[in-house]
Amino acid sequence: MLPDGERTRAVEILLVEDNPDDIDLTIEAFRESSSASRLNVVENGVEALAYLRREGDYAAVPRPDLILLDLNLPKKTGHEVLAEIKTDPNLRRIPVVVLTTSAADADVTRSYDLAANCYITKPLELEAFFGVVRLVDRFWRDAATLPR
Amino acid sequence: MDRRLELTEDALNGAERAALAILAERLWDARWALAEEWSRRLMASRPDEFPPWLTLPQLSDVNAAFLAGVLEPLRSGDLAGLSRAYYGMNRQLIEFALQGSPDSRLSLASLYASARISLQVIGEHLGPEEERLLVAYAKLAAHLMTLVGLAYSDCREAALQRSRDELEAMVHERTAKLRETNEALQAEIAERAREKRFSDAIIDTLPGIFYLFDHNARFLRWNVNFERVSQYSGAEIAEMSPLDFFEGADREHVHERITQVFRDGHATAQADFISKDGTRTPHFFTGQQVVVAGQVCLIGTGIDITERKLAEDALQRRTEELARSNADLEQFAYVASHDLQEPLRAVASYTQLLARRYEHRLDGDARRFIERTTAAVGRMQALIRDLLAYSRVGTRGESFGPTDCEGVLREALENLQAAVAETDATVTHDRLPVIGADPLQLRQLLQNLIGNALKFRGERPPVVHVAARRIDRMWRFSVRDNGIGIEPEYAERIFVIFQRLHSRRTYPGTGVGLAICKKIVERHGGRIWVESRLGEGTTFSFELPVRPLAQRALAAAS
C-alpha cells in the first residue's frame, strides 16, 4: 500500500493517556493495525509537554508525527496540553487527535476551538475501538501528508 | 310730679318770698364758685360715697346746673315751678347714682349732708348782715329736702324692684344656659369615653404592637402589647422616641421608613425590636400618615415575625441542602459516567480481546463464560447509563418553553422506528396541543411510555394510542396499549427505580424507565398513574399543569 521509498522511517506517535488499561488496549490495537507506527506513551499532561520539548529524560526522543491526546489527564488536562501545543510555534504543526471517552458537546467544541485536528470518541465495543484505531493509523500514515 | 307735697304760696310768707327773690338775684352770678366749693367740701366729708370715676369738675358742673335750676324760679317767685324742677332734678341725680348698682352707697343721709354743706357755703358767701335772707333760704331748704326724700324713696324702690327683676331674670337665664351647656358637655364626655373604650379595646386586642406618634417622635398612644413586648412602662414610653427601640442598621432603616411615611403617606419596615432587657424580636411594621388634633402623626402596628423568620431560615437551609444534594448528585453522575465506566469498559474489552486472540484454543464452556461476562458488563453499563439519565432529569432540565407535542411525539416515534417496524406496531394519536414544558424531557417521557407499550406486547401486534385533553387547569395525556397488562397490586411499584415485574430473560431492562417518567412528570408539577387489566392492555396517564406559554423562564426548582 505504501509506495516504496516514500517513507524511510516509522511514523512516530505520542500517546498521552493515564489509564493503563486503555494504554495497553491502544498498543494492542496499533499492533494489529501495522508495524509501521511506533507508539510512545506518557501518562500525564506535564510529561507530554516535557516530551515534546525534549526536556530532562526526553532529550533524545524523536519528534512525534502525530499526537493521540486523552482529555481526562492528571496534573494538566488534555485541553491545557492542547492549548500549549497549538500556541507553541515549534509544536503547533504536529497533528493532534483527541481520543477520549467523553462525547460531551462542550468537550468537542472546546477541542476544535483550541485547534485540535480531529476529535474521536472511543467506542465502547472492542471491535469498534480496534476499527477506529485502524482508521486513524491508516489515515495519518497513508492518506495524510505530514509536515516535515 | 304726682307727689303730695307741692311747695305753694302757703309754705312761705310774702316777706320770705321777697327775701328769697333778693337772695337768688345776689347768688346768680356766684353760682359757679358756690358749686365748686360745695362739691369740694362734699367729696372731702364723705369720700366713700362717691364712685372713683367721678371727678371734682364733673360734680361741680352737676351742682352748678342744680343751683341754676333752683335760683331761676326763685328770682321770678314761681314756687310751684321751683318744687317741680327741684323734684325732677333730684330724681335724675338719684337714678344716675343708683344706676346698675342697687346697693349703691348713696344714701338719703348723704343727700341731707349735701344740703347742709350747701347752706353753709351760701351762708359764708352772704356774711352775717344778711341773716334774714339765709333764714328764709333755710326754711325753703327744709321744704326742698322733703322733696328730695320723696324722690329718693321713689327711685330707690323702683331701682330695687328693677334690679331684683333683672337679677332674677339673669339668674334664670344663666341657670338654663348652664344646664344646657352642662348636658351637652356630659353627653360629649360620655361619647368620648365610649369611643376611647372602643378604640382601646381594638388596639389592645390587636395581635401585635400599636403606636401613634407625632412629627417630633413623641408617642401619643400605644397598646398594652407595646408595654408587654418592650417591657417599658407607659411613663417610660411617653419619654422615649420610636428609634430608641432599634439599633445599628435597623435603626437607620426604620428612620428612613418613618421619614417616608411623613413624606409619602405610608411605608413598611422589617427590623428587630429591642426590649428593655435587650431581647431582639424580628418585627414587621406598618406606618400610615394621619392627622390627629390638627397635627400630622404616624399610626401603625408591628407584628412579631419570629415564626416566619424561622420558617424562612428553615426553608433557606432546606433549599441550600437541596442544592448541595443536587450538586452531590451531579458529582455522582460525573463519577458514574467516567470513573465507573472505565473499569467496566476494560473488563469488556479484555474479555473480548481474550476471545479474539484465543478463539481457537478455547472450548465451548470458556466461550460461554466469556459471553456471560460480556453480557453482564453490558447490563452494568446500561444500568449506569439509565441511572445517569435518571439523576439528570432534575439537574440537567431545560426551562419550560412552548412545546409542540405533535413534533415531540414525531421525534419519539423516529427514535423508536426500529422497534415499531420489528413489532409491526400501529401507533395513532389525537391532535396534540402546544404546552409549556421541557421539550427534551417530554420527548423522553413519550418515548419511554410508547417504548414500554411495544416491549410489553402480547401475542397480537401492538396497537398504541396517544390521547390528550384538557381538564380544567391540567393537560391529561394517556398512552393506551393492547399489551400484556399489569396486575393492579403492582400499579404503584412499577414507578420505583430498579423495580421490575418480569425476569430479565423475558423482558430485558434496568427498571429505570418508568422512574424517569415519574421524575419528569413531577418536575413539571404533574402526576402519573397506570390503569390496566392483565392480558387486555395498559393505559399510562399523566397530567401536566397548564402554563402561560409566554412565560419561558418558569423552570422548576432544580
mmCIF file of C-alpha atoms in Angstrom, chain A:
data_model
loop_
_atom_site.group_PDB
_atom_site.id
_atom_site.type_symbol
_atom_site.label_atom_id
_atom_site.label_comp_id
_atom_site.label_asym_id
_atom_site.label_seq_id
_atom_site.Cartn_x
_atom_site.Cartn_y
_atom_site.Cartn_z
ATOM 1 C CA MET A 1 0.000 0.000 0.000
ATOM 2 C CA LEU A 2 2.858 2.334 0.818
ATOM 3 C CA PRO A 3 4.886 3.240 -2.283
ATOM 4 C CA ASP A 4 8.490 2.204 -1.879
ATOM 5 C CA GLY A 5 10.904 4.928 -0.794
ATOM 6 C CA GLU A 6 8.113 7.327 0.166
ATOM 7 C CA ARG A 7 8.910 6.887 3.850
ATOM 8 C CA THR A 8 12.227 5.897 5.252
ATOM 9 C CA ARG A 9 11.233 5.703 8.895
ATOM 10 C CA ALA A 10 8.326 4.523 11.025
ATOM 11 C CA VAL A 11 5.650 7.045 11.940
ATOM 12 C CA GLU A 12 6.280 8.267 15.488
ATOM 13 C CA ILE A 13 3.084 8.512 17.542
ATOM 14 C CA LEU A 14 2.857 10.038 21.055
ATOM 15 C CA LEU A 15 0.006 8.621 23.130
ATOM 16 C CA VAL A 16 -0.972 10.827 26.084
ATOM 17 C CA GLU A 17 -3.134 8.601 28.296
ATOM 18 C CA ASP A 18 -3.206 7.897 32.032
ATOM 19 C CA ASN A 19 -5.330 4.737 32.157
ATOM 20 C CA PRO A 20 -3.040 1.648 31.902
ATOM 21 C CA ASP A 21 -5.954 -0.473 30.580
ATOM 22 C CA ASP A 22 -6.507 1.968 27.756
ATOM 23 C CA ILE A 23 -2.741 2.279 27.097
ATOM 24 C CA ASP A 24 -2.363 -1.477 26.673
ATOM 25 C CA LEU A 25 -5.538 -1.753 24.616
ATOM 26 C CA THR A 26 -4.369 1.031 22.295
ATOM 27 C CA ILE A 27 -0.961 -0.613 21.956
ATOM 28 C CA GLU A 28 -2.698 -3.893 21.063
ATOM 29 C CA ALA A 29 -4.879 -2.118 18.535
ATOM 30 C CA PHE A 30 -1.870 -0.495 16.828
ATOM 31 C CA ARG A 31 -0.036 -3.803 16.887
ATOM 32 C CA GLU A 32 -2.900 -5.415 14.988
ATOM 33 C CA SER A 33 -3.114 -2.446 12.602
ATOM 34 C CA SER A 34 0.502 -2.189 11.404
ATOM 35 C CA SER A 35 4.138 -2.483 12.339
ATOM 36 C CA ALA A 36 4.983 0.806 10.665
ATOM 37 C CA SER A 37 3.910 3.002 13.577
ATOM 38 C CA ARG A 38 5.911 3.441 16.756
ATOM 39 C CA LEU A 39 3.823 4.211 19.834
ATOM 40 C CA ASN A 40 5.443 6.240 22.632
ATOM 41 C CA VAL A 41 3.444 6.744 25.833
ATOM 42 C CA VAL A 42 3.390 9.473 28.503
ATOM 43 C CA GLU A 43 0.870 9.337 31.356
ATOM 44 C CA ASN A 44 0.106 12.968 32.149
ATOM 45 C CA GLY A 45 -0.027 16.421 30.615
ATOM 46 C CA VAL A 46 3.176 17.726 32.168
ATOM 47 C CA GLU A 47 5.134 14.721 30.889
ATOM 48 C CA ALA A 48 3.592 15.223 27.454
ATOM 49 C CA LEU A 49 4.918 18.774 27.157
ATOM 50 C CA ALA A 50 8.337 17.756 28.528
ATOM 51 C CA TYR A 51 8.464 15.000 25.885
ATOM 52 C CA LEU A 52 7.520 17.372 23.079
ATOM 53 C CA ARG A 53 10.089 19.956 24.201
ATOM 54 C CA ARG A 54 12.678 17.251 24.789
ATOM 55 C CA GLU A 55 13.300 18.292 28.343
ATOM 56 C CA GLY A 56 15.017 16.191 31.046
ATOM 57 C CA ASP A 57 14.812 12.465 30.376
ATOM 58 C CA TYR A 58 13.250 13.191 26.988
ATOM 59 C CA ALA A 59 16.310 14.953 25.486
ATOM 60 C CA ALA A 60 16.886 12.230 22.906
ATOM 61 C CA VAL A 61 13.342 11.256 21.961
ATOM 62 C CA PRO A 62 12.168 11.600 18.334
ATOM 63 C CA ARG A 63 9.785 14.385 17.408
ATOM 64 C CA PRO A 64 6.295 12.808 17.069
ATOM 65 C CA ASP A 65 4.479 12.858 13.738
ATOM 66 C CA LEU A 66 1.088 12.527 15.459
ATOM 67 C CA ILE A 67 -0.259 13.047 18.984
ATOM 68 C CA LEU A 68 -3.138 10.988 20.433
ATOM 69 C CA LEU A 69 -4.438 13.021 23.361
ATOM 70 C CA ASP A 70 -6.838 11.957 26.109
ATOM 71 C CA LEU A 71 -8.746 14.833 27.789
ATOM 72 C CA ASN A 72 -9.122 13.455 31.316
ATOM 73 C CA LEU A 73 -5.494 13.691 32.459
ATOM 74 C CA PRO A 74 -3.811 14.273 35.812
ATOM 75 C CA LYS A 75 -1.735 17.434 36.515
ATOM 76 C CA LYS A 76 -2.627 19.152 33.261
ATOM 77 C CA THR A 77 -5.856 18.462 31.434
ATOM 78 C CA GLY A 78 -5.889 17.456 27.768
ATOM 79 C CA HIS A 79 -7.366 20.863 26.871
ATOM 80 C CA GLU A 80 -4.490 22.661 28.603
ATOM 81 C CA VAL A 81 -1.921 20.477 26.835
ATOM 82 C CA LEU A 82 -3.706 21.081 23.527
ATOM 83 C CA ALA A 83 -3.712 24.851 24.089
ATOM 84 C CA GLU A 84 0.038 24.875 24.852
ATOM 85 C CA ILE A 85 0.896 22.752 21.816
ATOM 86 C CA LYS A 86 -1.160 24.904 19.463
ATOM 87 C CA THR A 87 0.301 28.171 20.716
ATOM 88 C CA ASP A 88 3.905 26.921 20.602
ATOM 89 C CA PRO A 89 5.452 27.849 17.191
ATOM 90 C CA ASN A 90 7.693 24.757 17.340
ATOM 91 C CA LEU A 91 4.912 22.287 18.106
ATOM 92 C CA ARG A 92 1.730 23.639 16.588
ATOM 93 C CA ARG A 93 2.132 21.888 13.207
ATOM 94 C CA ILE A 94 2.051 18.438 14.787
ATOM 95 C CA PRO A 95 -1.438 16.985 14.204
ATOM 96 C CA VAL A 96 -3.338 16.320 17.445
ATOM 97 C CA VAL A 97 -6.095 13.690 17.559
ATOM 98 C CA VAL A 98 -8.225 13.933 20.692
ATOM 99 C CA LEU A 99 -9.092 10.365 21.735
ATOM 100 C CA THR A 100 -11.393 10.297 24.723
ATOM 101 C CA THR A 101 -14.404 8.578 26.291
ATOM 102 C CA SER A 102 -16.226 11.924 26.509
ATOM 103 C CA ALA A 103 -18.943 12.606 23.965
ATOM 104 C CA ALA A 104 -19.916 15.912 25.565
ATOM 105 C CA ASP A 105 -20.568 18.762 23.114
ATOM 106 C CA ALA A 106 -18.642 21.144 25.334
ATOM 107 C CA ASP A 107 -15.505 18.973 25.123
ATOM 108 C CA VAL A 108 -15.812 18.604 21.347
ATOM 109 C CA THR A 109 -16.356 22.304 20.699
ATOM 110 C CA ARG A 110 -13.579 23.379 23.055
ATOM 111 C CA SER A 111 -11.131 20.969 21.453
ATOM 112 C CA TYR A 112 -11.763 22.248 17.940
ATOM 113 C CA ASP A 113 -11.665 25.845 19.222
ATOM 114 C CA LEU A 114 -8.186 25.072 20.543
ATOM 115 C CA ALA A 115 -7.283 23.833 17.032
ATOM 116 C CA ALA A 116 -7.431 20.073 17.538
ATOM 117 C CA ASN A 117 -7.030 18.349 14.165
ATOM 118 C CA CYS A 118 -9.551 15.634 14.944
ATOM 119 C CA TYR A 119 -11.872 14.565 17.790
ATOM 120 C CA ILE A 120 -12.701 10.897 18.314
ATOM 121 C CA THR A 121 -14.949 9.431 20.987
ATOM 122 C CA LYS A 122 -13.618 5.992 21.959
ATOM 123 C CA PRO A 123 -16.168 3.308 21.018
ATOM 124 C CA LEU A 124 -17.141 1.065 23.932
ATOM 125 C CA GLU A 125 -17.078 -2.131 21.887
ATOM 126 C CA LEU A 126 -13.671 -3.722 21.373
ATOM 127 C CA GLU A 127 -14.232 -4.395 17.692
ATOM 128 C CA ALA A 128 -15.315 -0.822 17.110
ATOM 129 C CA PHE A 129 -12.347 0.530 19.030
ATOM 130 C CA PHE A 130 -9.907 -1.595 17.052
ATOM 131 C CA GLY A 131 -11.612 -0.368 13.885
ATOM 132 C CA VAL A 132 -11.213 3.280 14.852
ATOM 133 C CA VAL A 133 -7.521 2.813 15.702
ATOM 134 C CA ARG A 134 -7.003 1.123 12.337
ATOM 135 C CA LEU A 135 -8.681 4.087 10.591
ATOM 136 C CA VAL A 136 -6.585 6.663 12.453
ATOM 137 C CA ASP A 137 -3.384 4.749 11.757
ATOM 138 C CA ARG A 138 -4.117 4.347 8.059
ATOM 139 C CA PHE A 139 -5.340 7.910 7.576
ATOM 140 C CA TRP A 140 -2.410 9.716 9.146
ATOM 141 C CA ARG A 141 0.193 7.229 7.961
ATOM 142 C CA ASP A 142 -1.018 6.617 4.415
ATOM 143 C CA ALA A 143 -3.520 9.277 3.325
ATOM 144 C CA ALA A 144 -2.364 12.434 5.009
ATOM 145 C CA THR A 145 0.764 14.354 4.132
ATOM 146 C CA LEU A 146 2.511 15.340 7.311
ATOM 147 C CA PRO A 147 4.699 18.385 7.823
ATOM 148 C CA ARG A 148 8.451 17.750 7.877
#
